[in-house]
Every structure is written in C-alpha cells, then in structure tokens.
Short mmCIF file of C-alpha atoms in Angstrom, two decimals:
data_model
loop_
_atom_site.label_atom_id
_atom_site.label_comp_id
_atom_site.label_asym_id
_atom_site.label_seq_id
_atom_site.Cartn_x
_atom_site.Cartn_y
_atom_site.Cartn_z
CA MET M 166 0.08 0.03 0.09
CA GLU M 167 1.43 3.28 -0.99
CA ARG M 168 1.57 6.03 1.68
CA ILE M 169 1.25 9.60 0.45
CA ILE M 170 1.94 12.35 3.06
CA GLY M 171 0.44 15.70 2.65
CA GLY M 172 -0.71 14.71 -0.98
CA LYS M 173 2.99 15.62 -1.94
CA TYR M 174 5.36 12.91 -0.94
CA LYS M 175 5.42 9.11 -1.51
CA LEU M 176 7.03 7.43 1.36
CA GLY M 177 9.81 4.83 0.77
CA ARG M 178 11.78 3.05 3.25
CA LYS M 179 12.62 4.01 6.79
CA ILE M 180 16.22 5.30 7.19
CA GLY M 181 16.36 6.46 10.82
CA GLY M 182 14.36 7.16 14.08
CA GLY M 183 14.58 8.02 17.53
CA SER M 184 12.47 9.21 20.58
CA PHE M 185 11.02 12.08 18.53
CA GLY M 186 9.90 10.54 15.34
CA GLU M 187 10.94 8.39 12.57
CA ILE M 188 12.68 9.37 9.21
CA PHE M 189 11.80 8.08 5.74
CA LEU M 190 13.14 8.31 2.13
CA ALA M 191 10.32 10.01 0.15
CA THR M 192 9.63 11.04 -3.40
CA HIS M 193 7.73 14.24 -4.42
CA VAL M 194 4.78 12.81 -6.60
CA ASP M 195 5.17 15.51 -9.24
CA SER M 196 8.92 16.57 -9.56
CA PHE M 197 10.32 13.03 -8.34
CA GLU M 198 12.73 14.94 -6.07
CA ILE M 199 13.96 12.56 -3.31
CA VAL M 200 13.87 13.99 0.17
CA ALA M 201 13.89 12.82 3.68
CA VAL M 202 10.53 13.12 5.73
CA LYS M 203 10.37 13.09 9.43
CA ILE M 204 7.09 11.85 11.01
CA GLU M 205 5.94 12.17 14.48
CA ASN M 206 3.08 10.30 16.03
CA SER M 207 0.12 12.52 16.29
CA LYS M 208 -0.62 11.03 19.76
CA THR M 209 2.70 12.01 21.37
CA LYS M 210 2.37 13.47 24.68
CA HIS M 211 5.16 16.02 24.15
CA PRO M 212 5.29 16.95 20.36
CA GLN M 213 8.59 18.28 19.19
CA LEU M 214 8.50 18.47 15.30
CA LEU M 215 6.85 22.07 15.32
CA TYR M 216 9.76 23.43 17.47
CA GLU M 217 12.40 21.41 15.48
CA ALA M 218 11.05 22.88 12.12
CA LYS M 219 11.07 26.53 13.79
CA LEU M 220 14.72 25.93 14.85
CA TYR M 221 15.76 24.69 11.39
CA ARG M 222 14.22 27.81 10.04
CA VAL M 223 16.24 30.05 12.22
CA LEU M 224 19.50 28.28 11.42
CA GLU M 225 18.54 27.78 7.56
CA GLY M 226 21.54 28.47 5.36
CA GLY M 227 24.21 27.25 7.81
CA SER M 228 26.68 24.54 7.13
CA GLY M 229 25.16 21.09 7.71
CA ILE M 230 21.76 22.38 8.51
CA PRO M 231 19.04 20.63 6.40
CA ARG M 232 16.39 22.93 4.53
CA ILE M 233 12.77 22.59 5.52
CA ARG M 234 10.60 21.92 2.16
CA TRP M 235 7.34 21.64 3.62
CA PHE M 236 5.73 21.57 7.12
#
C-alpha cells in the first residue's frame, strides 16, 4: 500500500528514527525529487516536530543544516 504524505510525498523505506519520530526516504509525486521526511506520532504527549522545524528555519543556510521544504 502506497503511503502519500500531505498529498505531496510518496513514502519509501525507513532510514532512521529515535525518541522524537521516524525518518523516511520520500519522493515528491510531481517532481520526483528525493527527500527525507520526518514523521512524529500525532498522539505523542510532548510533540517536538513543530519546535524542530522552527529551529531549522532560524538556522537555515548554515553549514550542515537541512532545509525545510514543507511543514
């Protein structure tokens, strides 16, 4: 079964994970660009993904800092 996230990204294999979510390879359904997608369980007691995205936006452009495509 294909999993499409946000109507934009087709999920591939899991490439990592930890206490704050899981990371998957994903492909944009229109451009076929390959990206990494981090998913956090919506039932988590202490969500962190929103804070992480805000921090990456502040640090954007720095060496070794990933670029947020969509949140």
